[in-house]
XYZ file of N, CA and C in Angstrom:
768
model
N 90.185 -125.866 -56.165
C 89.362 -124.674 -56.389
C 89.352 -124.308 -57.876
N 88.307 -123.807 -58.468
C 87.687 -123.351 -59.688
C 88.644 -122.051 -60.128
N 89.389 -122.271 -61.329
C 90.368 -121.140 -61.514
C 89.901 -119.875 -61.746
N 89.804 -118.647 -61.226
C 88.586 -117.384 -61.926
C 89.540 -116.944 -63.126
N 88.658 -116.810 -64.342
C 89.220 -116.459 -65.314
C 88.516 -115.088 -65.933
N 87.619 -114.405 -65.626
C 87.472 -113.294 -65.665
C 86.453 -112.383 -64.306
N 86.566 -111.352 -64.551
C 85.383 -110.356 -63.537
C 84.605 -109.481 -64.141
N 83.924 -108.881 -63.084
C 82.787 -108.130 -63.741
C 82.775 -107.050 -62.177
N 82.087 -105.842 -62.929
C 82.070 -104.954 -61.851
C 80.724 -104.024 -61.955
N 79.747 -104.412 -61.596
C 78.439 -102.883 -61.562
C 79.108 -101.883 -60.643
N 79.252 -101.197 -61.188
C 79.253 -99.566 -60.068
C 77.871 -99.055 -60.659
N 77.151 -99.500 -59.091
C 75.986 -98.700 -59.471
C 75.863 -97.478 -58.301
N 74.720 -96.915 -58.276
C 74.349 -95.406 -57.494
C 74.125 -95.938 -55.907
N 73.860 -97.522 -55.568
C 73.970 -97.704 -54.121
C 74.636 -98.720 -53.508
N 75.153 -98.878 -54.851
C 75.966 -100.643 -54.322
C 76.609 -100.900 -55.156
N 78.240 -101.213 -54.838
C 78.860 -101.329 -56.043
C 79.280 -102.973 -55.744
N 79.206 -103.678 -56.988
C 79.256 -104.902 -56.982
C 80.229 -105.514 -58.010
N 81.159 -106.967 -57.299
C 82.115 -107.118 -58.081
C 82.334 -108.751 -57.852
N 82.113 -109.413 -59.016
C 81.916 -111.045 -59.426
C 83.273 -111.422 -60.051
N 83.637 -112.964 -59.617
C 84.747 -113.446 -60.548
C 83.602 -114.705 -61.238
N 84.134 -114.833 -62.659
C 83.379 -116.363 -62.830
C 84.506 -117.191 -63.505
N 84.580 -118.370 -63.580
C 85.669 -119.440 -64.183
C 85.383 -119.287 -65.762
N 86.237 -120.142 -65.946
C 85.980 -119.930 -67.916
C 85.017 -120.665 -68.095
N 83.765 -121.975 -67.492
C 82.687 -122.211 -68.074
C 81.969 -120.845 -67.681
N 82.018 -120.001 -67.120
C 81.001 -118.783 -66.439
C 80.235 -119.153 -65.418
N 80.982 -120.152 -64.654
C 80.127 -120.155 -63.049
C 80.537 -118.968 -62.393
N 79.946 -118.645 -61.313
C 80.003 -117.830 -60.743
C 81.119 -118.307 -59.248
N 82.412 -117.774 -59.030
C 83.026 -118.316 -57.900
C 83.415 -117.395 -56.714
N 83.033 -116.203 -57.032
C 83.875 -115.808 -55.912
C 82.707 -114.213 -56.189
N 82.321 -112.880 -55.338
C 81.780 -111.796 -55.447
C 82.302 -110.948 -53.837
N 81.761 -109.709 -54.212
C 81.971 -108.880 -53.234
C 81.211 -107.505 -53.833
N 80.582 -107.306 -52.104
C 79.467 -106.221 -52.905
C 79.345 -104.977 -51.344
N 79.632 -103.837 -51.593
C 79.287 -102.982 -50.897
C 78.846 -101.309 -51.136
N 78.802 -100.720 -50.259
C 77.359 -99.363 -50.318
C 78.603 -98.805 -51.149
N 77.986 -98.109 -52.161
C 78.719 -96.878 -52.987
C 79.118 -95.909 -52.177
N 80.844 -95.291 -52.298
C 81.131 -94.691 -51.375
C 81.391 -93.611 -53.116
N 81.468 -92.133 -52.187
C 82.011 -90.599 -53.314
C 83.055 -91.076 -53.903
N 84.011 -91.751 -53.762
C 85.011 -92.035 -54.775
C 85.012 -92.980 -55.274
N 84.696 -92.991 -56.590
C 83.891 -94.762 -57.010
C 85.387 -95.478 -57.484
N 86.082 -94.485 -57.866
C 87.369 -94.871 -58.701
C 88.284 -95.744 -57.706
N 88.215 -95.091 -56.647
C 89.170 -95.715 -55.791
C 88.592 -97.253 -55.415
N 87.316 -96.931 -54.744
C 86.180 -98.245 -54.369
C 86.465 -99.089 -55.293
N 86.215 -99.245 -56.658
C 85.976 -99.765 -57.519
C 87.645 -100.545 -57.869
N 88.307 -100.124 -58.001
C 89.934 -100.593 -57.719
C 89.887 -101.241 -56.560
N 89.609 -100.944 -55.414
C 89.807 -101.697 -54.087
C 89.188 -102.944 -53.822
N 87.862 -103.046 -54.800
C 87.196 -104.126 -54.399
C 87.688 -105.258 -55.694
N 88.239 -104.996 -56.842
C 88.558 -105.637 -57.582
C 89.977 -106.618 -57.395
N 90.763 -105.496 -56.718
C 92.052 -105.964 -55.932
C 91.823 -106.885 -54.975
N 90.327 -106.550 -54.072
C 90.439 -107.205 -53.106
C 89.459 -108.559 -53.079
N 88.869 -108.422 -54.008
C 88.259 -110.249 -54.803
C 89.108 -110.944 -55.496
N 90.497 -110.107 -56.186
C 91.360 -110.944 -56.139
C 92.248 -111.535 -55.101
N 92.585 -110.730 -54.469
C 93.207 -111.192 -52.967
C 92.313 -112.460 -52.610
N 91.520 -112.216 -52.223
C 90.151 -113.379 -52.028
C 90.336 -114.491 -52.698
N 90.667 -114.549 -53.875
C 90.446 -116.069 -54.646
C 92.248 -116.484 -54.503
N 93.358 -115.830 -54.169
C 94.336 -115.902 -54.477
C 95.405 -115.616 -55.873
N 95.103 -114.804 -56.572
C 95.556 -114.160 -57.531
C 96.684 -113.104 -57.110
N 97.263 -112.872 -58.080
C 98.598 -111.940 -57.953
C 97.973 -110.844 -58.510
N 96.865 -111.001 -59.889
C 96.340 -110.274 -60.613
C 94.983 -110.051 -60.908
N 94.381 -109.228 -61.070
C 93.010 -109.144 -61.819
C 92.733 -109.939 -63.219
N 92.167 -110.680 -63.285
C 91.810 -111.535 -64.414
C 91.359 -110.350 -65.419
N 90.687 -110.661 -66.898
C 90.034 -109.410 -67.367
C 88.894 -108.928 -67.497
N 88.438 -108.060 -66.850
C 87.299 -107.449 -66.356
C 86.151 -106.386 -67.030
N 84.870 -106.629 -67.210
C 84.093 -105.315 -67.707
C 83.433 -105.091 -66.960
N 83.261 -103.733 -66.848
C 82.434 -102.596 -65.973
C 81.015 -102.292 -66.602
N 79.907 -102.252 -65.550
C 78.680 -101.581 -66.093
C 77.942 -100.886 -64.937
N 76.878 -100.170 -65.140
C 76.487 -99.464 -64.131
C 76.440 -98.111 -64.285
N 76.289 -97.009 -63.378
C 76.124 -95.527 -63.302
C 77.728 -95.408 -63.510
N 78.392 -96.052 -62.986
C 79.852 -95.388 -62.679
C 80.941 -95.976 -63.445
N 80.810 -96.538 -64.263
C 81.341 -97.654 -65.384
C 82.279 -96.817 -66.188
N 82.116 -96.372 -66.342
C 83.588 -95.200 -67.086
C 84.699 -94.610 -65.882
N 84.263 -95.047 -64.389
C 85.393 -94.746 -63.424
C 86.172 -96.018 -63.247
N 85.935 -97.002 -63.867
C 86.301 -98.201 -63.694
C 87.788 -98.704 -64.881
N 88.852 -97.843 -64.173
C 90.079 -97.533 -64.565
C 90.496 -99.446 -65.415
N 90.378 -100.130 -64.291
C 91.067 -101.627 -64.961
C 89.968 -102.560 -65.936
N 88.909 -101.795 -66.173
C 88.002 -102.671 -66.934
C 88.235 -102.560 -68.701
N 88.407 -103.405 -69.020
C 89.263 -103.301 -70.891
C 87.750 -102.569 -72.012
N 86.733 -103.447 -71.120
C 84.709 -102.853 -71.518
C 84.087 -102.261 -70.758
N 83.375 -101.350 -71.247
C 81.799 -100.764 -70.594
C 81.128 -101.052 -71.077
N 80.410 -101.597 -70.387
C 78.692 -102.132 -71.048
C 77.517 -101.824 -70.431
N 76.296 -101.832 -71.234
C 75.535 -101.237 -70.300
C 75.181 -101.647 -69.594
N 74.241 -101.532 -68.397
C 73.300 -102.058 -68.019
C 72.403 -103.108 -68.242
N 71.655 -102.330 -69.536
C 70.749 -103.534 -69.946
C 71.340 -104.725 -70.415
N 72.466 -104.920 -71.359
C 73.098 -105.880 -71.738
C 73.240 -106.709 -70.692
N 74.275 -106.225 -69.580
C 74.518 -107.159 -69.023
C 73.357 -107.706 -67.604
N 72.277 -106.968 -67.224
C 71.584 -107.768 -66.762
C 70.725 -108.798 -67.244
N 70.560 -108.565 -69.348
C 70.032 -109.381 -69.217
C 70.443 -110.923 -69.522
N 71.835 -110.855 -69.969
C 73.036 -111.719 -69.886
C 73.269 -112.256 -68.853
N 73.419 -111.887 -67.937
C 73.388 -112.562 -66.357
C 72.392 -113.478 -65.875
N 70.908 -112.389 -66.341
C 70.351 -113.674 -66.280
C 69.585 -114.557 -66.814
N 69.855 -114.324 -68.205
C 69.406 -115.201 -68.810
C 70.245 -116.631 -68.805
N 71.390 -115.989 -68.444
C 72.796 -117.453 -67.771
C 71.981 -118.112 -66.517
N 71.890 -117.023 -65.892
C 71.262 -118.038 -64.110
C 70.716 -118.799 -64.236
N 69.163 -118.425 -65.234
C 67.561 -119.092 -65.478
C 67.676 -120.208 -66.448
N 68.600 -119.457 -67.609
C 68.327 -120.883 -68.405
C 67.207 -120.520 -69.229
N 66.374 -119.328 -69.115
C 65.706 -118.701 -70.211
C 64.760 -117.489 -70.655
N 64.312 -117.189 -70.726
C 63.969 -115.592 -71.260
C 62.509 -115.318 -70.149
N 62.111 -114.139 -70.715
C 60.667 -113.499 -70.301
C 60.809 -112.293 -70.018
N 60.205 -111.615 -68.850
C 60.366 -109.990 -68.808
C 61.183 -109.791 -67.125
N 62.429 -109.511 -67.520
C 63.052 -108.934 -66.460
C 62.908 -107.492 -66.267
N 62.958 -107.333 -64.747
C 62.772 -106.121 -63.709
C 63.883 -106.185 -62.881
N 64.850 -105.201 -63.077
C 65.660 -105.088 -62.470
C 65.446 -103.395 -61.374
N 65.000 -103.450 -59.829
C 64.540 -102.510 -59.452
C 66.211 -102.101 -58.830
N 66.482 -100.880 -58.997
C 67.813 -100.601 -58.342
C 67.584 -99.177 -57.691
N 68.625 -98.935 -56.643
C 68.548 -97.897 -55.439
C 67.944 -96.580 -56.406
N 68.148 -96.299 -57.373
C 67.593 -94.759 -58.091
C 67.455 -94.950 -59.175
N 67.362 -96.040 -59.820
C 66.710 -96.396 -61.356
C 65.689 -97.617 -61.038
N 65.196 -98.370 -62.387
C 64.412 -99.672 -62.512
C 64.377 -99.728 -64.003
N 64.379 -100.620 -64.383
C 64.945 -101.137 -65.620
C 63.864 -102.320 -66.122
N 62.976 -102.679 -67.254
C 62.362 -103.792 -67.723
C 62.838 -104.083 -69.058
N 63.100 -105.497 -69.053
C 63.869 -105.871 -70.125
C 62.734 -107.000 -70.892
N 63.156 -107.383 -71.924
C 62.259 -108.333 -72.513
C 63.625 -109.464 -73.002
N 63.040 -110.347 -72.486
C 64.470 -111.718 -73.331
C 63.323 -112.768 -73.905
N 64.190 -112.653 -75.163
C 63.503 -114.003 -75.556
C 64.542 -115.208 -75.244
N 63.768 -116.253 -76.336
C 64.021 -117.662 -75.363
C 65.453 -118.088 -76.259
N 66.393 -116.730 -77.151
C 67.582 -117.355 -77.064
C 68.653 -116.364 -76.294
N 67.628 -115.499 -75.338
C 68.737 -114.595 -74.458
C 69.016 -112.960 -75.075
N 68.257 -112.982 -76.249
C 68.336 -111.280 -77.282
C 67.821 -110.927 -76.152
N 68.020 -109.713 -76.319
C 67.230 -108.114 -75.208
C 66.232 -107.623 -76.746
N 65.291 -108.153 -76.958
C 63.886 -107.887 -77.802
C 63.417 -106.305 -77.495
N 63.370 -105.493 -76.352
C 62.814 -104.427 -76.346
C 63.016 -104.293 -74.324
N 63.164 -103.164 -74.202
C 63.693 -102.395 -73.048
C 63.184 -101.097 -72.728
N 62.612 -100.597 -71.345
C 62.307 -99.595 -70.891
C 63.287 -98.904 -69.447
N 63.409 -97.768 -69.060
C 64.529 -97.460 -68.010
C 63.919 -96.123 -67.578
N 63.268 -95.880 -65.848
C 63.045 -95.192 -65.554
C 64.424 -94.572 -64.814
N 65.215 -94.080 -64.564
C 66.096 -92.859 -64.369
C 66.368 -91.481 -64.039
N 65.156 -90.779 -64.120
C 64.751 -89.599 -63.858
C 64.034 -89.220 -62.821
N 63.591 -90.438 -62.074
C 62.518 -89.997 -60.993
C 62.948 -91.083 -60.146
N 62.750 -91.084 -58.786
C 63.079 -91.855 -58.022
C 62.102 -92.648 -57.388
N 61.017 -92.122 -57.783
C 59.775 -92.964 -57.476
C 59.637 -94.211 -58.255
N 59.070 -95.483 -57.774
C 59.535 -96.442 -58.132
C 60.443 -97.218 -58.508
N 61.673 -96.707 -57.503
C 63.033 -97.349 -56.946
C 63.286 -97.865 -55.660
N 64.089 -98.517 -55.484
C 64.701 -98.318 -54.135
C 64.320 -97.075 -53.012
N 65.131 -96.146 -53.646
C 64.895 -94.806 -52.912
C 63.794 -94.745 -52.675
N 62.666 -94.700 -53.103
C 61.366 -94.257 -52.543
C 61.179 -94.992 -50.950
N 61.611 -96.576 -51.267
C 61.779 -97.269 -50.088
C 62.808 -96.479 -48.744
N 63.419 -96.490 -49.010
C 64.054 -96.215 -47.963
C 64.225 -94.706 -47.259
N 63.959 -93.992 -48.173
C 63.172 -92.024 -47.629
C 61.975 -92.579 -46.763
N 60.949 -93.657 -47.452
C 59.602 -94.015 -46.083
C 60.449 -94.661 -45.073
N 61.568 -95.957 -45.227
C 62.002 -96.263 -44.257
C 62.541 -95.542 -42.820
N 63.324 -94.434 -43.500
C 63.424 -93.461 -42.437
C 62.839 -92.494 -41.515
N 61.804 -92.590 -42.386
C 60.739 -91.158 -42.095
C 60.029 -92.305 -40.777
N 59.431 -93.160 -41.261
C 58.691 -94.107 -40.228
C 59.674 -95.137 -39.247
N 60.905 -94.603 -38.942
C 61.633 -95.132 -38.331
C 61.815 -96.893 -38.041
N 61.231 -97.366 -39.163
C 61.466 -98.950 -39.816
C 62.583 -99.279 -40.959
N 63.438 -100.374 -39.960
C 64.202 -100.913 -41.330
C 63.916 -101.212 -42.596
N 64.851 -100.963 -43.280
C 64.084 -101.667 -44.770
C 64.079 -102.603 -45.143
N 64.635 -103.483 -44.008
C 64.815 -105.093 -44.827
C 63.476 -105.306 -43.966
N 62.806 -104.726 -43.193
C 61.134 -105.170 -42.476
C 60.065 -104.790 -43.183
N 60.247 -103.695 -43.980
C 59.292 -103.605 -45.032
C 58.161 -104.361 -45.523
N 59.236 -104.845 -46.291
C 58.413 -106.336 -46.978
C 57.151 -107.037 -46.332
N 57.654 -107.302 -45.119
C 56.603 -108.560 -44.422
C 56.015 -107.707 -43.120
N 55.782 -106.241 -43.096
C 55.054 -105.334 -42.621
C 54.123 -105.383 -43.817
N 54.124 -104.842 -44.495
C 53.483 -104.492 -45.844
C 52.377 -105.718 -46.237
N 53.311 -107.023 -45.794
C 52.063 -108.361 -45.897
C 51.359 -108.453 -44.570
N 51.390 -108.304 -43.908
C 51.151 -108.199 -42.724
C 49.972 -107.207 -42.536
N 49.919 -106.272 -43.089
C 49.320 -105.300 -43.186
C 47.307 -105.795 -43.455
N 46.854 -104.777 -41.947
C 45.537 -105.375 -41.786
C 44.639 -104.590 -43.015
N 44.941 -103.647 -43.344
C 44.452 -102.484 -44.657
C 45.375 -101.688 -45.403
N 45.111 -100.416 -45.642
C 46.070 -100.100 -46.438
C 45.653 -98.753 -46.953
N 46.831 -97.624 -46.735
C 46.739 -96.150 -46.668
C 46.857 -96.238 -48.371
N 45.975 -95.705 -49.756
C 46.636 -95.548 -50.455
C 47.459 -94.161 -50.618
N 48.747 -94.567 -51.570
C 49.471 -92.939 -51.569
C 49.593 -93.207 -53.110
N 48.722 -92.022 -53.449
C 48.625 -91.534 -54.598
C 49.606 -90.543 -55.636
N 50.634 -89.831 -54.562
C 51.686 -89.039 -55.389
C 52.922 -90.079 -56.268
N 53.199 -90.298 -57.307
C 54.021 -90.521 -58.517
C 55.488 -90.232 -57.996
N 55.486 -88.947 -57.191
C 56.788 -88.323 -57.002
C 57.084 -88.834 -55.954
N 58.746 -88.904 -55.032
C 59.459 -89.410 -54.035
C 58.911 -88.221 -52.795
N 59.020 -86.875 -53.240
C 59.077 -85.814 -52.502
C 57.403 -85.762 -51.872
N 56.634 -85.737 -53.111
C 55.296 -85.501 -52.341
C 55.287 -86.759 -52.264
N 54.965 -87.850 -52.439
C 54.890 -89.112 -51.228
C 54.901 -89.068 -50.040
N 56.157 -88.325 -49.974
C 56.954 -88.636 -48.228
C 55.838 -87.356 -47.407
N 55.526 -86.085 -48.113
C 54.399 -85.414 -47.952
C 53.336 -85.883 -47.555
N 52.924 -86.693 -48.647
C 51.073 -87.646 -48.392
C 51.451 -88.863 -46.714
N 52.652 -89.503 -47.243
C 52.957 -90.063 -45.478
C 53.131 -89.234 -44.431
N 53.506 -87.902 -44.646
C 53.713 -86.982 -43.201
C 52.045 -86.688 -43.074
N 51.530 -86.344 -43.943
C 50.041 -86.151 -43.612
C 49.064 -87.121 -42.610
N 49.473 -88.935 -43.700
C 49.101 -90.008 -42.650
C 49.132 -90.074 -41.777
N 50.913 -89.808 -41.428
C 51.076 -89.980 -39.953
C 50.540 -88.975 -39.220
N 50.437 -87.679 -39.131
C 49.599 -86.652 -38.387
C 48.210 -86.789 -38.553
N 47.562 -88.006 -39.217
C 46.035 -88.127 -39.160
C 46.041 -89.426 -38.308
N 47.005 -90.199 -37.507
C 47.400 -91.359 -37.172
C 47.066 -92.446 -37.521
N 47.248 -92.532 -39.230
C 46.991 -93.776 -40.158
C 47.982 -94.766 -39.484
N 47.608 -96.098 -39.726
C 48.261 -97.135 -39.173
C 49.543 -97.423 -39.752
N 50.915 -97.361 -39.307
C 52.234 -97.767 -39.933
C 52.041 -98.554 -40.920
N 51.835 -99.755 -40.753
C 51.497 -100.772 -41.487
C 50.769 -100.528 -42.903
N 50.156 -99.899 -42.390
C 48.969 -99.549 -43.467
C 49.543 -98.699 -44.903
N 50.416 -97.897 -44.086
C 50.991 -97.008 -44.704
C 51.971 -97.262 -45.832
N 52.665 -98.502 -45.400
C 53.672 -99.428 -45.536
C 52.942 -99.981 -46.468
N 52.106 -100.638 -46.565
C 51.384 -101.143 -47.715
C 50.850 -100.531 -48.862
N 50.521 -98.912 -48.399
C 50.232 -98.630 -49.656
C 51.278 -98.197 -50.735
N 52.564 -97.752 -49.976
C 53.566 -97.214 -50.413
C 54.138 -98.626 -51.190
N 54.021 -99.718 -50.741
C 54.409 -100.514 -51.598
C 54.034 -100.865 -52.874
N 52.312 -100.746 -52.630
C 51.211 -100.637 -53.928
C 51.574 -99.616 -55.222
N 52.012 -98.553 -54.496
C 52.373 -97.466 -55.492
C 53.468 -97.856 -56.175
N 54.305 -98.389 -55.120
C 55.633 -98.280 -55.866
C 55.699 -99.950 -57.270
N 54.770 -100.530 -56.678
C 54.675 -101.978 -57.686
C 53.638 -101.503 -59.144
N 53.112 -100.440 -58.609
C 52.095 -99.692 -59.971
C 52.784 -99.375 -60.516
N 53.741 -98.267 -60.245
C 54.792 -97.696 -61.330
C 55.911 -98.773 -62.042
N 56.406 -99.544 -61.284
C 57.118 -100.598 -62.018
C 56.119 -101.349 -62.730
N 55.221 -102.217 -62.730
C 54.481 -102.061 -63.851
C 53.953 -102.048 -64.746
N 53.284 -100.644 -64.725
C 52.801 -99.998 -65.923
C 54.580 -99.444 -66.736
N 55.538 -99.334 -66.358
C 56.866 -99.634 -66.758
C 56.967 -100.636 -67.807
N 56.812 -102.002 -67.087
C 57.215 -103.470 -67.452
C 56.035 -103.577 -68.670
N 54.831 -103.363 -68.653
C 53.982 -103.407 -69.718
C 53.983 -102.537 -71.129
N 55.200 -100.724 -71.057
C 55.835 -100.849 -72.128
C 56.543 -101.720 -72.888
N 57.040 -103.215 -72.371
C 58.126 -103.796 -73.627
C 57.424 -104.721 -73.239
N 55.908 -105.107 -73.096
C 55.330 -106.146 -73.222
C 55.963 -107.153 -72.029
N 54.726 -107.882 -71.594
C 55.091 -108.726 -70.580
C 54.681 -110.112 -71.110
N 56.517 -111.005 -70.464
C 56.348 -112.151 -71.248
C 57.044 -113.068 -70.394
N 55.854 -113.952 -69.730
C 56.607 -114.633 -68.611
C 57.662 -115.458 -68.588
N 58.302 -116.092 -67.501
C 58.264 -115.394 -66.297
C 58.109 -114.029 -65.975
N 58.066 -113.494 -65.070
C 58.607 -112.411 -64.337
C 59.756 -112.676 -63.523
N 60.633 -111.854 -63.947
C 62.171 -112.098 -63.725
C 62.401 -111.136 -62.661
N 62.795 -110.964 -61.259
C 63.066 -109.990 -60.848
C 64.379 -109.813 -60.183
N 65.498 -108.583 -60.383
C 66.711 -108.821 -60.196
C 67.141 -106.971 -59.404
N 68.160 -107.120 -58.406
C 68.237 -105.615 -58.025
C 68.068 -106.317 -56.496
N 68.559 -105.273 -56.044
C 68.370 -105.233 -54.248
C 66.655 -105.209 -53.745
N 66.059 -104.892 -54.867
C 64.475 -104.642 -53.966
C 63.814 -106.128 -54.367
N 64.538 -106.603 -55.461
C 63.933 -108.099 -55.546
C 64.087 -109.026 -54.277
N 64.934 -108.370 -53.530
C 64.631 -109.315 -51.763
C 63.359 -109.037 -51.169
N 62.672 -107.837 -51.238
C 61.553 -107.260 -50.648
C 60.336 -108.265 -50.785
N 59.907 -109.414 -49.997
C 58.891 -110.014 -50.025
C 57.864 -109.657 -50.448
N 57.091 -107.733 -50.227
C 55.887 -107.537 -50.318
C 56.073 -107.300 -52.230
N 57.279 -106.297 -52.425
C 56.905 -106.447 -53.950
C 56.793 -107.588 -54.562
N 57.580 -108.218 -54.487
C 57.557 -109.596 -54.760
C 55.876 -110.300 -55.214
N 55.239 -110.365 -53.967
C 53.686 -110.673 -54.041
C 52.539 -109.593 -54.469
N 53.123 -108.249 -54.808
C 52.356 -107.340 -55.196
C 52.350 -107.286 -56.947
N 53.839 -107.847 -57.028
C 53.926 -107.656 -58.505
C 53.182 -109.074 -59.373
N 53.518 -110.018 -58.427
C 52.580 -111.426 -58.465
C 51.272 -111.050 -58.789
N 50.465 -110.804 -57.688
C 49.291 -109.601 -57.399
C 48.861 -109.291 -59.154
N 49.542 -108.094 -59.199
C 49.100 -107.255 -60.320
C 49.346 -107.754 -61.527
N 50.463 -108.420 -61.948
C 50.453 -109.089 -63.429
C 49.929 -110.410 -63.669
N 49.549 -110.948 -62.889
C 48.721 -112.860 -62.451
C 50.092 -113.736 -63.413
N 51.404 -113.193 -62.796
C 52.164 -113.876 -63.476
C 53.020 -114.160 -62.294
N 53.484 -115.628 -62.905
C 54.638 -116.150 -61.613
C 56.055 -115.081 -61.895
N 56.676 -115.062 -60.522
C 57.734 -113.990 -60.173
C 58.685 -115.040 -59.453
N 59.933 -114.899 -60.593
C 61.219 -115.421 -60.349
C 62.419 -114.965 -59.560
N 62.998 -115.068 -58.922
C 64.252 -114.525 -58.805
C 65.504 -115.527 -59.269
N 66.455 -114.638 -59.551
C 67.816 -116.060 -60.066
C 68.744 -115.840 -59.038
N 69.359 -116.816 -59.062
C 70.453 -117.244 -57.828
C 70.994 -115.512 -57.684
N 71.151 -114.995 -56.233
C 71.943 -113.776 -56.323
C 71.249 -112.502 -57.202
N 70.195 -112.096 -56.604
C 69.408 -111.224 -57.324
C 70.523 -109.871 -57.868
N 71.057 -109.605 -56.568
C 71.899 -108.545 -56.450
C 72.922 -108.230 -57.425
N 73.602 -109.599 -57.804
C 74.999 -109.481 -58.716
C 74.673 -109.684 -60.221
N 73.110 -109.773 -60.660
C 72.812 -110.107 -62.135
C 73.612 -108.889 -63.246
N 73.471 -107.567 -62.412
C 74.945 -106.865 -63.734
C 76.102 -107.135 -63.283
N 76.583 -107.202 -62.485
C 78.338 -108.053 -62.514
C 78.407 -108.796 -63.057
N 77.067 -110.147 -62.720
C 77.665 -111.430 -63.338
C 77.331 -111.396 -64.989
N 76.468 -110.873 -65.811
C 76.690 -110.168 -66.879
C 77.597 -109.694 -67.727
N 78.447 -108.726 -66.871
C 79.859 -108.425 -67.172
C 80.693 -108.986 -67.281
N 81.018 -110.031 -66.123
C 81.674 -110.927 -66.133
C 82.330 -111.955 -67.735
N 80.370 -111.891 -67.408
C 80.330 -113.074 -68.693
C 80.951 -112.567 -69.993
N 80.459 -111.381 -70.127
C 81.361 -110.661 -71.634
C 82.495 -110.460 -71.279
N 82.988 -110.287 -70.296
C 84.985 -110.406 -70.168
C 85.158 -111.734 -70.531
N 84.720 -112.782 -70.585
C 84.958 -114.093 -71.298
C 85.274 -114.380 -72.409
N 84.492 -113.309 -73.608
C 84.106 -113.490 -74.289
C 85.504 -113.038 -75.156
């Protein structure tokens, strides 16, 4: 077995995630679960317990990034975000363009060029529209999983548009749908439309420069996926492990 010689830890706002990689920076060992109120403790437990996992006595040396990255008691660095997603994956790919990293209450567009610099960066943060969250407030409201989303949304014979920007009136303009008995589906599709508009007209502040890189828990979502295809007439990547691109990031600068 591959010796882990350092870790990495995102504590982010819905998922806290935690990578070992060897000293070339493969990736060998991760562990990733829902953000619980005590990040400090979580964040210790899962580091302890990816070492347990690989067989260690000890935590190798570790940097933290994410919302919660300053609770991250055993990490020697904090780094940001942007750094290390786009370090992660510009490691996975092997080379630059415009990464989108969509996460549970932020979204993030990065620009890499083709020796891995972060060239220019945008970070929505303030609004929850065009995140995760927007997804999963409709998921609930329309009593559909969110991992069905996606291939409802393609599936989809037309399409409700929803025009509100905001998370709150959204879920408004869908309570309306549904009491006019717009088609689920439909609904599902437009909410996806919206939410791939705002990411974006996002991604087209720091210039778009292909690939399209997409990294974050919503980069599983099939329909954005083909919506963002759709709207920029640019091919849409994902790198090994969409999910762990800021751990494995981190990782990589605990190497360093």
């Amino acid at each position: 077995m591959t010796h882990p010689a350092a870790f990495g830890i995102d504590a982010g706002s819905t998922t806290c995630k935690v990578v070992a990689v060897d000293a070339a920076g493969n990736l060998v060992g991760s562990r990733l679960e829902a953000t619980r109120p005590r990040l400090e403790e979580q964040a210790a437990a899962l580091l302890a317990g990816l070492a347990a996992d690989l067989g260690l006595a000890s935590t190798p040396p570790a940097t933290a990034t994410g919302y919660g990255r300053q609770l991250v008691r055993e990490a020697a660095r904090k780094v940001t975000e942007i750094t290390c997603h786009a370090r992660g994956a510009f490691r996975a790919l092997g080379h630059g363009g415009t990464l989108v990293d969509i996460g549970g209450q932020d979204a993030k567009a990065i620009r890499i060029d083709a020796t891995g610099r972060t060239v220019d960066f945008a970070m929505n943060d303030k609004c929850a529209a065009g995140t995760g969250r927007l997804l999963e407030h409709t998921a609930a409201r329309l009593g559909v999983a969110v991992a069905d989303l996606g291939n409802r949304a393609l599936a989809a014979g037309n399409e409700e548009p929803i025009s509100s920007t905001c998370t709150v009136f959204a879920e408004s303009e869908i309570i309306s749908l549904i009491g006019r008995g717009a088609d689920l589906d439909a609904i599902i599709r437009g909410l996806h439309r919206s939410l791939v508009g705002r990411i974006v007209a996002m991604a087209r502040t720091v210039g778009l420069t292909p690939p399209l890189i997409l990294s974050g828990g919503v980069a599983l979502n099939p329909g954005v996926r083909a919506m963002m295809q759709e709207a920029t007439g640019m091919t849409v990547i994902l790198p090994p492990h969409p999910q762990l691109m800021g751990a494995y990031g981190a990782a990589l600068l605990a190497l360093d």
